[in-house]
Coordinates of C-alpha atoms in Angstrom, one line a residue:
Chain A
X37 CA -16.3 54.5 165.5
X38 CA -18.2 57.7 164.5
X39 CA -18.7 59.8 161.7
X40 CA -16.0 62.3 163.1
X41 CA -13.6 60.2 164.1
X42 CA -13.3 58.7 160.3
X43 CA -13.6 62.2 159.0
X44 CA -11.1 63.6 160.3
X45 CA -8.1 61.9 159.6
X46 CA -9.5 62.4 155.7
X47 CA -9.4 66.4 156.4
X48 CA -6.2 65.8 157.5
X49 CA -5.0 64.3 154.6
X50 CA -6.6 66.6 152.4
X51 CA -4.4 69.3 154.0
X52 CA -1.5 67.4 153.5
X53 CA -2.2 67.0 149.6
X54 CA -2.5 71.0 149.2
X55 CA 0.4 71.2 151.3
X56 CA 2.4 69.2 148.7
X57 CA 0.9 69.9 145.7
X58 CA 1.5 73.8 146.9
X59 CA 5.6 72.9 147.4
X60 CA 5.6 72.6 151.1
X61 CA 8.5 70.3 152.2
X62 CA 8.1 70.6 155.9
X63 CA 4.8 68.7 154.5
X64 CA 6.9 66.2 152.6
X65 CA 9.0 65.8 155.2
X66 CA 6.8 64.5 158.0
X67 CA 4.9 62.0 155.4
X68 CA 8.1 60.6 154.8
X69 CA 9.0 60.5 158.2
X70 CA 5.7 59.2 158.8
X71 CA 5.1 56.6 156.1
X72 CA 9.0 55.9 154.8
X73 CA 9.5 53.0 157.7
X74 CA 6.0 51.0 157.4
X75 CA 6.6 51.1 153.4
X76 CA 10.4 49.6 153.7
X77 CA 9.0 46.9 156.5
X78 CA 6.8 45.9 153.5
X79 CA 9.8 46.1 150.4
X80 CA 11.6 44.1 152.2
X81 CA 9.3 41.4 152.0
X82 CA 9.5 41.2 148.2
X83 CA 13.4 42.5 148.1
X84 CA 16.7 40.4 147.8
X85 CA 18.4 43.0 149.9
X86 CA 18.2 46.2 151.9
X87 CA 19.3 48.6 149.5
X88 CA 16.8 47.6 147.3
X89 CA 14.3 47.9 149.0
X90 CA 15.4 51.4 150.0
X91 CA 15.3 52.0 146.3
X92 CA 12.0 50.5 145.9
X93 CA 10.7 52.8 148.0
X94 CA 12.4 55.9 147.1
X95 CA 10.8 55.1 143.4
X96 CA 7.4 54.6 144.8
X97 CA 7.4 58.4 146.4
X98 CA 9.0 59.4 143.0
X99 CA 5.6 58.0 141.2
X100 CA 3.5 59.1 144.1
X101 CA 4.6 62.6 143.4
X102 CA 4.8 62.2 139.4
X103 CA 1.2 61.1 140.1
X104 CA -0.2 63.5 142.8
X105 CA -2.2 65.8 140.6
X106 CA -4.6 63.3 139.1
X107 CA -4.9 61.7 142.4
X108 CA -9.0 61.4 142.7
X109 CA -8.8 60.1 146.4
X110 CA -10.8 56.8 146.1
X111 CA -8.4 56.4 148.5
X112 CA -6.2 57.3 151.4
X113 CA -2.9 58.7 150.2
X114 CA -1.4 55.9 152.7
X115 CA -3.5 53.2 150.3
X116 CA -2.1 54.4 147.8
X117 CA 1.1 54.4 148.7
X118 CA 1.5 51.2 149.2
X119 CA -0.6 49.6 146.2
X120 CA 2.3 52.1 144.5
X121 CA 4.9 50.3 146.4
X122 CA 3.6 46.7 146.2
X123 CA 3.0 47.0 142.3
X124 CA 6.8 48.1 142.6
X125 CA 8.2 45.3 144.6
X126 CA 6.4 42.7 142.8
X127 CA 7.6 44.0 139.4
X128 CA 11.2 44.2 140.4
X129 CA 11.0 40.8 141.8
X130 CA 9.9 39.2 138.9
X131 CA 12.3 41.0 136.5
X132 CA 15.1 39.4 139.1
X133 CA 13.5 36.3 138.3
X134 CA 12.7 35.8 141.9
X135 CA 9.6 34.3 143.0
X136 CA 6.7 36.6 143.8
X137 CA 4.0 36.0 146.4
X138 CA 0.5 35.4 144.8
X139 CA 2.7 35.2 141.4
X140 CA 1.3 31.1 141.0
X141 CA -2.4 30.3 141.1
X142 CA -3.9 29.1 142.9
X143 CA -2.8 30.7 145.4
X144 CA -1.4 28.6 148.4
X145 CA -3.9 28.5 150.9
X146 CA -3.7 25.4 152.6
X147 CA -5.7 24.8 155.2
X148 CA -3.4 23.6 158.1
X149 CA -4.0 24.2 161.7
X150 CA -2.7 27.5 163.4
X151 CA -2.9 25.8 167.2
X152 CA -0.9 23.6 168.2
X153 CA -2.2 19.8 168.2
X154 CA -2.2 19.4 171.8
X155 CA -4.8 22.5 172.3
X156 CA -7.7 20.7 171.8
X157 CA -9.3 17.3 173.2
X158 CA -9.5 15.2 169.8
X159 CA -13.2 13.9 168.3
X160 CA -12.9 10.7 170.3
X161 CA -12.8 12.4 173.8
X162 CA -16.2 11.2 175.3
X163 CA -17.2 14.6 177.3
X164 CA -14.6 17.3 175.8
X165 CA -14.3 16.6 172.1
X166 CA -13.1 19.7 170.3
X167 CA -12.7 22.0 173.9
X168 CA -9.4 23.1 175.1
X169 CA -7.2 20.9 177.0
X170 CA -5.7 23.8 178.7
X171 CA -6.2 27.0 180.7
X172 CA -6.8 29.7 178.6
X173 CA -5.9 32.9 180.2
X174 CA -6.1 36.7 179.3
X175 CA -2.3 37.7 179.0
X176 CA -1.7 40.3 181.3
X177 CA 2.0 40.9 179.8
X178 CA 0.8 42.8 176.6
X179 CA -1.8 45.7 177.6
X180 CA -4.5 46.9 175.4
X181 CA -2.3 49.0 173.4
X182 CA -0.3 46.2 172.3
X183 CA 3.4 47.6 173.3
X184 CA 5.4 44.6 174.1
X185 CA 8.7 44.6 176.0
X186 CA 11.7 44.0 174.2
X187 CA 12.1 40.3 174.5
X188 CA 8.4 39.8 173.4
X189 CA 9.0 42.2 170.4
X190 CA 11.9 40.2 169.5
X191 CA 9.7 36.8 169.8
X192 CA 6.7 38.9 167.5
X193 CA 9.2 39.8 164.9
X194 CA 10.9 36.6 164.5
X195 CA 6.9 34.9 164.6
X196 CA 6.3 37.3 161.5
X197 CA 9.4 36.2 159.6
X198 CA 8.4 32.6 159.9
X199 CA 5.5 32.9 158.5
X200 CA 4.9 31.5 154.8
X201 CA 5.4 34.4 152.3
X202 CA 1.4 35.1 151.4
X203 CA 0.4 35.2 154.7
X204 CA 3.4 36.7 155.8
X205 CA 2.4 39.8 153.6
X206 CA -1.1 39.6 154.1
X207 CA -0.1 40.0 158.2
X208 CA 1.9 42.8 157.4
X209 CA 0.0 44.6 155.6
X210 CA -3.7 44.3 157.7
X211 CA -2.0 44.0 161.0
X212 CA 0.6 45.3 161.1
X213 CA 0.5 48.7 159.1
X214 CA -3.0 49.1 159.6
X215 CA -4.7 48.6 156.1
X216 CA -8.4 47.4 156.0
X217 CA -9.5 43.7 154.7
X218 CA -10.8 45.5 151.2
X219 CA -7.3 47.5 150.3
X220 CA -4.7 44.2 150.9
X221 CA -7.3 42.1 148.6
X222 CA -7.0 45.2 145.7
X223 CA -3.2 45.5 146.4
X224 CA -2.6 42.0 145.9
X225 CA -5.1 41.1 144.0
X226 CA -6.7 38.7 146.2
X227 CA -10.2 37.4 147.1
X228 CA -12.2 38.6 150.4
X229 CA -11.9 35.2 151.3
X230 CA -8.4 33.8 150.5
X231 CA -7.3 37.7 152.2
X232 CA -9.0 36.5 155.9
X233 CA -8.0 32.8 155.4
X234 CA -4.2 33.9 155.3
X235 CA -4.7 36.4 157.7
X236 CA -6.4 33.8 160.2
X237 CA -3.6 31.3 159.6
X238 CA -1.2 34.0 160.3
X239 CA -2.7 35.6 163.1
X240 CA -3.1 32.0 165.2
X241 CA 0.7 31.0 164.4
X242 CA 1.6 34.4 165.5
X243 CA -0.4 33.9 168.8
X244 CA 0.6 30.6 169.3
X245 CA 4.5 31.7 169.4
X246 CA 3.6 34.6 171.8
X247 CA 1.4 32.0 174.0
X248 CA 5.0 30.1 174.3
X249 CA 6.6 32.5 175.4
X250 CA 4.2 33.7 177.4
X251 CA 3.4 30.5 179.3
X252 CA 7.2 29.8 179.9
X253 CA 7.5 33.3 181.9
X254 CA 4.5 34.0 183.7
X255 CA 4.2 30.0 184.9
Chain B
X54 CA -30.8 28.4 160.9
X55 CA -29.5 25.8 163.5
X56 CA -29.7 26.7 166.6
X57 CA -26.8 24.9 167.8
X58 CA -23.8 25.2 169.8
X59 CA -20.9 25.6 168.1
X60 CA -17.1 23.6 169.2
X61 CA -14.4 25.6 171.1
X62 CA -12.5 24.7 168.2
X63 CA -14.8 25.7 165.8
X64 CA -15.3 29.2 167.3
X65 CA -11.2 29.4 166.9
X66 CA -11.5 28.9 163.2
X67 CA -14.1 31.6 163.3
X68 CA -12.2 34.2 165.2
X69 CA -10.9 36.5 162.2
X70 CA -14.3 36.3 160.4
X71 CA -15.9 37.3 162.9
X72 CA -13.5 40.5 163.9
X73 CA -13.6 41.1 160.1
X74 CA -16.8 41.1 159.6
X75 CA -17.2 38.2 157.6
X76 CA -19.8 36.0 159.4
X77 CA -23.9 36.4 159.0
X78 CA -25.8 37.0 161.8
X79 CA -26.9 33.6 162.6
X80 CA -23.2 32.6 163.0
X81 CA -22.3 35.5 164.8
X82 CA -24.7 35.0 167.1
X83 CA -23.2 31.4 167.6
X84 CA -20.3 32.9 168.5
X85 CA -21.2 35.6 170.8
X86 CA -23.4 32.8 172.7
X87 CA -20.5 30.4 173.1
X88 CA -17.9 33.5 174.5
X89 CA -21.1 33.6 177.4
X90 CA -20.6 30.4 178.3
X91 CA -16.9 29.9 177.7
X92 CA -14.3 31.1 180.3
X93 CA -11.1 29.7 177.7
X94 CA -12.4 30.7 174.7
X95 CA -12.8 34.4 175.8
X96 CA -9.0 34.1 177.2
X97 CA -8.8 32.9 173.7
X98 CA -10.3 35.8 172.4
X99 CA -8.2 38.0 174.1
X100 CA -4.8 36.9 173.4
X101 CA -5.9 37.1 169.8
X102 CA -6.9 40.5 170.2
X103 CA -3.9 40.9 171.9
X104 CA -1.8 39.3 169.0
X105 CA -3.8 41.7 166.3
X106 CA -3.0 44.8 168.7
X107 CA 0.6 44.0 169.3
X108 CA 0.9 43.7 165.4
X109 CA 0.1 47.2 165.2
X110 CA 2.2 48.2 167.6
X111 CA 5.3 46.9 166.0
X112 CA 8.0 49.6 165.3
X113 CA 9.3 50.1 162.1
X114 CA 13.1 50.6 161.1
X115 CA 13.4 54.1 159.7
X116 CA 14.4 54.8 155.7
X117 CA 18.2 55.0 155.9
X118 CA 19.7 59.1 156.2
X119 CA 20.4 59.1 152.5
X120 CA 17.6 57.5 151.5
X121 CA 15.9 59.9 153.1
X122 CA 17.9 63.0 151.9
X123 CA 17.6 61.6 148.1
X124 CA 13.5 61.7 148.3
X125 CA 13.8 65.5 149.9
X126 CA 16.0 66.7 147.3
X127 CA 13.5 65.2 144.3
X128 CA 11.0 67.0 146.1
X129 CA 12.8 70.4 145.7
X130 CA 13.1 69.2 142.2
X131 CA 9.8 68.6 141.7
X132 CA 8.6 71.5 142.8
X133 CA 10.6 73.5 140.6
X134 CA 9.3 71.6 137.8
X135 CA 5.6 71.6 137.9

């Protein structure tokens, strides 16, 4: 990536905080409409029901714009928005006395394997000890943009939702919306380690699920 | 630094360290040298990078209409007020 291609998404946004601080609600408008879906994806892991999540993120653009003059743009305004928004989630969990991700230490990462047993020859195998016992092919169903037809969407979401809960939200919030290794480990307080040994976990369970599906339609 | 091979299933366990930056050179040099040698652990390699990608791809369920009308009207509100 280049030097322009990271600025300029940061120029953007410091349009978009003028824009707001100066009252413009087309401005408001479009952040919501642009943000408002990713950050109820990610209430809704910590909520007990829709509406509250809806609530929890109506409160988190409250304190976003309580908070928007003393912003000092350590980081992006989307960063912030949902470090706002997890801080949020986690505290309304806890005051409905529902468990919390992260909430016990330590924190559960067990280290159990993401591929399925039968992917690899065991340590015994004279000549193939530790190599795949299958074909491992490219998939050509999911193109290098990622969009998935709606049976395979259907098969990622449900993947996601099966997760366990820390590296269900670890997932979501690196993968899926898009924020970097450094700001999930400062939103949930996690270590650079523990962060990409959930992730991992999550990300081969994830591909395993798709590789079923895959391999029962393309055979 | 060894200079030895590392496992198919070893370069599995590797995969999001090495995307993430996490690995030191030696070991990502490991890595890089088995994907030369490895027809099924670069299909491997790209259905994980196809996972990741698809991940980011996922559509998101819009705030409900009222929800959405609430947030508006506080911003009228808080315009007024600052």
């Amino acid at each position: 990536m280049t030097s322009t291609n990271l600025s300029e998404p940061l120029a953007d946004e410091a349009r978009t905080i003028e824009a707001l601080l100066a009252g413009d609600e087309e401005a408001f408008r479009a952040l919501i409409d642009l943000h408002g879906g990713p950050m109820l994806r990610v209430a809704l892991l910590y909520a007990s029901s829709r509406a509250v999540a809806e609530e929890i993120v109506q409160e988190t653009w409250l304190a976003m714009l309580g908070a928007l003059g003393a912003f000092e743009r350590r980081s992006s305004l989307k960063t912030w928005l949902f470090t706002i928004l997890v801080n949020r989630a986690k505290r309304r969990a806890e005051r409905e006395g529902r468990s919390v991700p992260f909430s016990s230490v330590p924190v559960d990462v067990v280290d159990e394997a993401g591929t399925e047993s039968n992917e690899f020859f065991d340590a015994s195998h004279p000549r193939w000890a530790h190599c795949w016992t299958t074909v491992v092919r490219t998939w050509e169903t999911i193109p290098g943009e990622g969009l998935l037809g709606d049976e395979l969407q259907r098969r990622l979401a449900a993947a996601v939702r099966a997760l366990p809960e820390s590296q269900r939200l670890v997932f979501t919030l690196h993968d899926v919306e898009g924020l970097s290794g450094e700001e999930v480990c400062n939103a949930l307080a996690l270590s650079g380690s523990n962060q990409r040994v959930l992730l991992h976990r999550a990300r081969l369970k994830v591909r395993s699920a798709l590789r079923q599906y895959i391999d029962e339609n393309d055979a | 630094m060894s200079y030895d091979i590392i496992t198919c299933e070893q370069l599995v366990e590797l995969a999001t360290e090495y995307f993430e930056g996490g690995l030191e050179v030696p070991e990502r040099l490991r890595f890089e040298r088995h994907l030369t040698i490895c027809p099924p652990c670069r299909g491997f390699v790209g259905q994980f990078r196809a996972t990741v990608a698809a991940a980011g791809a996922m559509p998101a369920e819009p705030l409900s209409p009222d929800t959405r009308d609430a947030l508006l009207g506080a911003f009228r509100v808080w315009k007024v007020g600052r």
